[in-house]
């Protein structure tokens, strides 16, 4: 994969300046190794407002003109998910390095086409997965890799979605929900948000899911309370992934009204991670119990930056690292993201058929059991 050799700053172009653009751009705006040189959005007002706020002179409303800008080396694609395929293909044919938001696409053939388009022109293509850079999760993964809890036996990831009145939530542009609540999206909350939790359910333990079962419900148009039982390559490792929606449950959060509870148990101890989005519990983000015969110690690790926004900033930094140093592979490869999408569709398929699914066999797309959101 080609890297950027030049001694000058990496030129970043931001495509789509909607609800998530502020968090996704902050890391680039603060990093001396790059310069955000242009923004592009079909909504000219929005594009101009963001450009002014971020001190960027060049504003485009047309993607072809944007991609023709030779000062742009790499693009951050923040457009609605169903547009990722065309936008990644266009960026690849303009030979720009690409970071694209999750989920990678709305079908597996689209993901494969995107990977192929980037490979043909030898540009870096990664999916921006902020959970892979959220410091408490990164540290939990390090501790697991260091053998601090022995051999992982079980992983449980519980997501609680409720309400919040954070400035972030209140400031959301309702236009950002339109495409999520339509047949442009094959699913609701599992497709849009749980893909983060699907991703970490493999990444934390370094194991692929080979079989899953699930039950999925639909509530309030978008939400999909569900429970999924996971089997991994190592037959001893089992997982439970679930989410529940509390329509009248208000929680503290600086961002969305959601929080996560992650528990990984090994044959020598366990790790807890929480506060991955909101701040529901006044509880340290990371705790470990080492059940060593002589130790039997429970330790809270509360010095880690557990602000959800930190994952976005560190993710931007990591993309720059990978553009400068070819030995640094992007943490979420598009193949990894495609496998995450297969698991998402596998959860829908298992709920519809009532049978176990090997997600690696999913080769197209599956619509949520509740139909389109
Ligand atoms: N990592 C996370 O936690 C996270 C959180 C929210 C959203 N996302 C992802 O980010 C992406 C964007 O989500 P959002 O909530 O910001 O959506 P949004 O609808 O608020 O923003 C999308 C922006 O793209 C613009 N746009 C649409 N078509 C365009 C085109 N052809 N050319 C240029 N601009 C165009 C829209 O005008 C809008 O400003 C989605 O893929 C979503 O899944 C990720």
Coordinates of C-alpha atoms and ligand atoms in Angstrom, one line a residue:
X1 CA 0.0 0.0 0.0
X2 CA 1.4 3.4 -0.9
X3 CA 2.2 5.9 1.8
X4 CA 2.7 9.7 1.7
X5 CA 6.4 10.5 1.2
X6 CA 6.3 14.3 1.1
X7 CA 7.7 16.4 3.9
X8 CA 4.8 18.8 3.6
X9 CA 1.6 18.4 5.6
X10 CA -0.9 15.8 4.6
X11 CA -3.9 17.5 2.9
X12 CA -7.2 16.2 4.3
X13 CA -10.6 16.8 2.7
X14 CA -13.8 16.2 4.7
X15 CA -16.7 14.8 2.6
X16 CA -20.0 15.4 4.4
X17 CA -20.3 17.8 7.4
X18 CA -23.3 16.4 9.1
X19 CA -23.9 15.4 12.7
X20 CA -20.8 13.4 13.3
X21 CA -18.4 15.7 11.4
X22 CA -17.4 17.7 14.4
X23 CA -16.1 14.7 16.3
X24 CA -14.4 13.1 13.2
X25 CA -12.6 16.3 12.2
X26 CA -11.3 17.4 15.6
X27 CA -8.3 15.1 15.6
X28 CA -7.2 16.3 12.1
X29 CA -7.7 20.0 13.0
X30 CA -5.4 19.6 16.0
X31 CA -2.6 17.5 14.4
X32 CA 0.4 19.3 13.0
X33 CA 1.2 16.5 10.5
X34 CA -1.9 17.4 8.5
X35 CA -4.0 20.3 7.3
X36 CA -7.7 20.2 6.6
X37 CA -7.7 21.9 3.2
X38 CA -11.3 21.5 2.0
X39 CA -14.8 20.5 3.0
X40 CA -17.5 19.3 0.7
X41 CA -21.3 18.9 1.3
X42 CA -24.3 19.1 -0.9
X43 CA -25.8 21.4 1.7
X44 CA -23.9 24.6 0.9
X45 CA -25.0 26.5 4.1
X46 CA -23.8 23.7 6.3
X47 CA -20.5 23.4 4.4
X48 CA -19.8 27.1 4.7
X49 CA -20.7 27.2 8.4
X50 CA -18.4 24.4 9.2
X51 CA -15.6 25.7 7.0
X52 CA -15.8 29.1 8.8
X53 CA -15.8 27.5 12.2
X54 CA -12.8 25.3 11.4
X55 CA -10.9 28.1 9.5
X56 CA -11.0 26.3 6.1
X57 CA -11.1 28.4 2.9
X58 CA -12.0 25.9 0.3
X59 CA -15.7 24.8 0.2
X60 CA -17.2 22.5 -2.4
X61 CA -20.7 21.3 -3.0
X62 CA -19.8 19.0 -5.9
X63 CA -17.8 15.8 -5.1
X64 CA -16.1 15.7 -8.5
X65 CA -14.7 19.2 -8.1
X66 CA -13.7 18.3 -4.5
X67 CA -11.8 15.2 -5.6
X68 CA -10.1 17.1 -8.4
X69 CA -8.5 19.3 -5.8
X70 CA -4.8 18.4 -5.9
X71 CA -4.1 19.8 -2.4
X72 CA -6.2 16.8 -1.0
X73 CA -4.1 13.7 -0.3
X74 CA -6.7 11.9 1.8
X75 CA -10.4 12.1 2.4
X76 CA -12.5 11.5 5.4
X77 CA -15.9 10.2 4.2
X78 CA -18.7 11.2 6.5
X79 CA -21.7 10.9 4.2
X80 CA -24.8 8.7 4.8
X81 CA -23.9 5.0 4.8
X82 CA -25.8 4.0 1.6
X83 CA -23.5 6.6 -0.3
X84 CA -20.3 5.1 1.0
X85 CA -19.9 2.8 -2.0
X86 CA -20.1 5.5 -4.7
X87 CA -18.0 7.9 -2.6
X88 CA -15.2 5.5 -1.9
X89 CA -15.1 4.4 -5.5
X90 CA -14.9 8.1 -6.6
X91 CA -12.2 8.9 -4.1
X92 CA -10.2 5.8 -5.2
X93 CA -10.4 6.8 -8.9
X94 CA -9.1 10.2 -7.9
X95 CA -6.2 8.3 -6.1
X96 CA -7.0 9.8 -2.7
X97 CA -6.3 7.8 0.5
X98 CA -9.6 7.0 2.2
X99 CA -11.0 6.9 5.7
X100 CA -14.7 6.0 5.7
X101 CA -17.2 5.9 8.5
X102 CA -18.9 2.6 9.6
X103 CA -20.8 0.6 8.6
X104 CA -18.7 0.1 5.5
X105 CA -21.7 -0.3 3.2
X106 CA -25.3 -1.7 2.9
X107 CA -24.3 -5.0 1.3
X108 CA -21.4 -7.4 1.1
X109 CA -21.0 -7.1 -2.8
X110 CA -20.7 -3.3 -2.3
X111 CA -18.0 -3.7 0.3
X112 CA -16.1 -6.1 -1.9
X113 CA -16.3 -3.6 -4.8
X114 CA -15.0 -0.8 -2.6
X115 CA -12.1 -2.9 -1.4
X116 CA -11.3 -3.8 -5.1
X117 CA -11.5 -0.1 -6.2
X118 CA -9.0 1.0 -3.5
X119 CA -6.7 -2.0 -4.2
X120 CA -6.5 -1.4 -7.9
X121 CA -5.0 2.1 -7.4
X122 CA -3.0 1.1 -4.3
X123 CA -4.4 3.7 -1.9
X124 CA -4.9 3.3 1.9
X125 CA -8.5 2.4 2.7
X126 CA -9.6 2.0 6.2
X127 CA -12.9 2.2 8.1
X128 CA -13.1 4.7 10.9
X129 CA -14.0 2.7 14.0
X130 CA -13.8 4.9 17.0
X131 CA -14.3 2.0 19.5
X132 CA -11.0 0.5 18.4
X133 CA -9.4 3.7 19.7
X134 CA -11.4 4.3 22.9
X135 CA -8.7 4.2 25.6
X136 CA -10.4 1.9 28.2
X137 CA -11.1 -0.7 25.4
X138 CA -7.6 -0.4 24.1
X139 CA -6.2 -1.0 27.5
X140 CA -8.6 -3.9 28.1
X141 CA -7.4 -5.5 24.9
X142 CA -3.7 -5.0 26.0
X143 CA -4.4 -6.7 29.4
X144 CA -6.1 -9.6 27.6
X145 CA -3.1 -10.0 25.2
X146 CA -0.8 -9.9 28.2
X147 CA -2.6 -12.9 29.7
X148 CA -3.8 -11.0 32.8
X149 CA -7.1 -12.8 32.8
X150 CA -5.8 -16.1 31.4
X151 CA -7.5 -17.6 28.4
X152 CA -10.8 -15.8 27.5
X153 CA -13.8 -18.0 28.1
X154 CA -16.7 -15.6 27.7
X155 CA -17.4 -12.1 26.5
X156 CA -20.6 -10.2 27.3
X157 CA -21.4 -6.9 25.7
X158 CA -24.6 -5.2 26.9
X159 CA -25.8 -1.9 25.4
X160 CA -28.4 0.2 27.1
X161 CA -30.1 2.9 25.0
X162 CA -32.2 5.5 26.6
X163 CA -32.7 9.3 26.6
X164 CA -30.4 12.1 27.3
X165 CA -30.6 15.9 27.1
X166 CA -26.8 16.4 26.4
X167 CA -25.9 19.5 24.3
X168 CA -24.7 17.0 21.7
X169 CA -28.0 15.2 21.4
X170 CA -30.1 18.3 21.6
X171 CA -27.9 19.9 18.8
X172 CA -28.5 17.0 16.3
X173 CA -29.8 18.0 12.9
X174 CA -33.0 15.9 12.4
X175 CA -32.0 15.6 8.7
X176 CA -29.3 13.2 9.8
X177 CA -32.0 10.7 10.8
X178 CA -34.1 10.7 7.6
X179 CA -31.9 8.3 5.6
X180 CA -31.5 6.1 8.7
X181 CA -35.3 5.7 9.0
X182 CA -35.9 4.6 5.4
X183 CA -35.3 1.8 2.9
X184 CA -31.8 3.3 2.3
X185 CA -30.9 1.4 5.5
X186 CA -31.3 -2.4 5.6
X187 CA -31.7 -2.2 9.4
X188 CA -32.1 0.1 12.4
X189 CA -30.0 0.3 15.5
X190 CA -28.1 -3.0 15.0
X191 CA -26.9 -1.9 11.6
X192 CA -26.2 1.7 12.6
X193 CA -24.8 1.4 16.1
X194 CA -24.3 -2.2 17.2
X195 CA -21.7 -2.7 14.5
X196 CA -19.3 -1.0 16.9
X197 CA -20.1 -3.6 19.6
X198 CA -19.9 -6.5 17.0
X199 CA -16.5 -5.2 16.0
X200 CA -15.1 -5.2 19.5
X201 CA -16.7 -8.6 20.3
X202 CA -14.0 -10.0 17.9
X203 CA -11.2 -7.5 18.3
X204 CA -11.0 -7.7 22.1
X205 CA -10.4 -11.4 22.1
X206 CA -8.7 -11.8 18.7
X207 CA -11.1 -14.5 17.6
X208 CA -13.7 -14.7 14.8
X209 CA -17.3 -15.6 15.4
X210 CA -18.2 -18.8 13.5
X211 CA -21.8 -19.3 14.6
X212 CA -24.6 -17.2 16.1
X213 CA -28.2 -17.4 17.2
X214 CA -30.4 -14.4 17.9
X215 CA -33.8 -13.0 18.7
X216 CA -34.6 -9.4 17.5
X217 CA -37.5 -7.2 18.3
X218 CA -38.4 -3.8 16.8
X219 CA -39.5 -0.7 18.9
X220 CA -40.1 2.9 18.1
X221 CA -39.3 2.6 14.4
X222 CA -35.5 2.4 14.8
X223 CA -34.6 0.5 17.9
X224 CA -34.0 -3.3 17.8
X225 CA -33.7 -4.8 21.2
X226 CA -32.0 -8.1 20.7
X227 CA -30.0 -10.9 22.3
X228 CA -27.4 -12.9 20.3
X229 CA -25.4 -15.9 21.4
X230 CA -22.0 -16.2 19.8
X231 CA -19.6 -19.1 19.2
X232 CA -16.0 -18.4 18.4
X233 CA -13.2 -20.2 16.5
X234 CA -11.9 -21.4 19.9
X235 CA -14.8 -23.7 20.8
X236 CA -14.5 -22.9 24.5
X237 CA -15.1 -19.2 24.0
X238 CA -18.7 -18.0 24.0
X239 CA -20.3 -14.6 23.8
X240 CA -23.5 -12.7 24.5
X241 CA -24.2 -9.5 22.6
X242 CA -27.4 -7.6 23.4
X243 CA -29.1 -4.2 23.5
X244 CA -32.2 -2.9 25.2
X245 CA -34.1 0.3 24.8
X246 CA -35.5 2.3 27.7
X247 CA -37.9 4.8 26.1
X248 CA -38.3 6.6 29.5
X249 CA -34.9 6.0 30.8
X250 CA -32.9 9.2 31.1
X251 CA -29.1 8.9 31.6
X252 CA -26.1 11.2 32.0
X253 CA -24.1 11.5 28.8
X254 CA -22.1 14.1 27.0
X255 CA -23.1 12.5 23.7
X256 CA -25.9 10.0 22.8
X257 CA -28.2 8.5 25.4
X258 CA -26.5 5.1 25.4
X259 CA -23.9 3.2 27.5
X260 CA -22.1 -0.1 27.3
X261 CA -21.2 -2.8 29.8
X262 CA -18.4 -5.1 28.6
X263 CA -17.2 -8.1 30.6
X264 CA -14.5 -10.5 29.4
X265 CA -13.9 -13.5 31.6
X266 CA -10.8 -15.6 31.3
X267 CA -9.9 -18.8 33.2
X268 CA -7.8 -16.6 35.6
X269 CA -9.8 -13.4 36.0
X270 CA -12.1 -10.9 34.4
X271 CA -12.2 -7.3 33.0
X272 CA -15.1 -4.8 33.1
X273 CA -15.3 -1.8 30.8
X274 CA -18.1 0.7 30.9
X275 CA -18.8 4.4 29.9
X276 CA -18.0 3.7 26.2
X277 CA -20.6 6.3 25.1
X278 CA -22.4 8.0 28.0
X279 CA -21.6 8.3 31.7
X280 CA -24.5 6.3 33.1
X281 CA -22.8 5.0 36.2
X282 CA -20.4 6.9 38.4
X283 CA -18.0 4.0 38.0
X284 CA -14.4 3.7 36.7
X285 CA -14.3 2.9 33.0
X286 CA -12.0 -0.1 33.4
X287 CA -11.7 -2.7 36.2
X288 CA -9.8 -6.0 36.4
X289 CA -10.0 -8.9 38.8
X290 CA -6.9 -11.1 38.7
X291 CA -7.8 -14.4 40.3
X292 CA -4.3 -15.5 40.7
X293 CA -4.0 -17.8 43.8
X294 CA -1.6 -15.4 45.6
X295 CA -3.1 -12.2 44.3
X296 CA -7.0 -12.4 44.1
X297 CA -6.9 -8.6 43.5
X298 CA -9.7 -6.4 42.2
X299 CA -8.4 -3.1 40.7
X300 CA -10.2 -0.1 39.3
X301 CA -8.2 1.7 36.6
X302 CA -9.7 5.2 36.5
X303 CA -6.8 7.2 35.2
X304 CA -7.7 6.5 31.5
X305 CA -9.3 9.1 29.3
X306 CA -12.8 7.6 29.1
X307 CA -14.4 10.4 27.0
X308 CA -16.1 8.8 24.0
X309 CA -14.8 11.7 21.9
X310 CA -11.2 10.6 22.6
X311 CA -11.8 7.5 20.4
X312 CA -12.5 9.7 17.4
X313 CA -9.5 11.9 18.0
X314 CA -7.2 8.9 18.4
X315 CA -8.7 7.3 15.3
X316 CA -7.8 10.3 13.2
X317 CA -4.3 10.3 14.6
X318 CA -4.0 6.6 13.8
X319 CA -5.1 7.2 10.2
X320 CA -2.3 9.8 9.8
X321 CA 0.2 7.3 11.4
X322 CA -0.8 4.7 8.8
X323 CA -0.4 7.2 5.9
X324 CA 3.1 8.1 7.0
X325 CA 4.5 4.8 8.1
X326 CA 3.6 1.8 5.9
X327 CA 4.4 -0.6 8.7
X328 CA 1.4 0.7 10.6
X329 CA -1.7 -1.0 9.2
X330 CA -5.1 0.7 9.7
X331 CA -6.7 -0.8 12.8
X332 CA -10.0 -1.4 11.0
X333 CA -9.3 -2.9 7.6
X334 CA -12.1 -2.9 5.1
X335 CA -12.0 -6.8 5.2
X336 CA -12.6 -6.6 8.9
X337 CA -15.4 -4.1 8.4
X338 CA -17.0 -6.5 5.8
X339 CA -16.9 -9.3 8.3
X340 CA -18.6 -7.1 10.9
X341 CA -21.3 -6.4 8.3
X342 CA -21.7 -10.1 7.7
X343 CA -22.2 -10.6 11.5
X344 CA -24.8 -7.8 11.6
X345 CA -26.8 -9.5 8.7
X346 CA -26.2 -12.8 10.4
X347 CA -28.0 -11.5 13.5
X348 CA -31.0 -10.5 11.3
X349 CA -31.0 -13.8 9.4
X350 CA -30.8 -16.0 12.6
X351 CA -33.7 -14.0 14.1
X352 CA -35.8 -14.5 10.9
X353 CA -35.1 -18.3 10.5
X354 CA -34.6 -19.3 14.1
X355 CA -31.5 -21.2 13.0
X356 CA -27.8 -20.8 13.8
X357 CA -25.9 -18.8 11.2
X358 CA -22.2 -18.9 10.3
X359 CA -21.8 -15.2 9.5
X360 CA -18.9 -15.8 7.1
X361 CA -21.4 -17.4 4.7
X362 CA -23.5 -14.2 4.3
X363 CA -22.7 -12.9 0.8
X364 CA -25.3 -10.2 0.1
X365 CA -27.5 -8.4 2.6
X366 CA -30.3 -9.2 5.0
X367 CA -33.1 -6.8 6.0
X368 CA -34.0 -6.4 9.7
X369 CA -36.8 -8.8 10.9
X370 CA -38.9 -5.7 11.5
X371 CA -38.5 -4.6 7.9
X372 CA -36.9 -1.3 6.9
X373 CA -36.8 1.2 9.8
Ligands
LIG1 N1 -18.5 6.4 14.7 C1 -19.7 6.7 15.2 O1 -19.9 6.5 16.3 C2 -20.7 7.4 14.3 C3 -21.7 8.2 14.8 C4 -22.6 8.8 13.9 C5 -22.6 8.5 12.6 N2 -21.6 7.7 12.1 C6 -21.5 7.4 10.6 O2 -21.1 8.6 9.9 C7 -21.8 8.7 8.7 C8 -22.6 10.1 8.7 O3 -23.5 10.1 9.7 P1 -24.2 11.5 10.3 O4 -24.9 11.1 11.5 O5 -23.1 12.5 10.4 O6 -25.2 11.8 9.1 P2 -25.7 13.2 8.6 O7 -26.9 12.9 7.7 O8 -25.9 14.1 9.7 O9 -24.5 13.8 7.7 C9 -24.2 13.4 6.4 C10 -23.8 14.6 5.6 O10 -23.5 14.2 4.3 C11 -24.0 15.2 3.4 N3 -24.2 14.6 2.0 C12 -25.2 13.8 1.6 N4 -24.9 13.5 0.3 C13 -23.8 14.1 -0.1 C14 -23.0 14.1 -1.3 N5 -23.4 13.5 -2.4 N6 -21.9 14.8 -1.3 C15 -21.5 15.5 -0.2 N7 -22.1 15.5 1.0 C16 -23.3 14.8 1.0 C17 -25.3 15.6 4.0 O11 -25.8 16.9 3.5 C18 -24.9 15.7 5.5 O12 -24.5 17.0 5.9 C19 -22.7 7.5 8.6 O13 -22.1 6.5 7.8 C20 -22.9 7.0 10.0 O14 -23.1 5.6 10.2 C21 -20.7 7.1 12.9

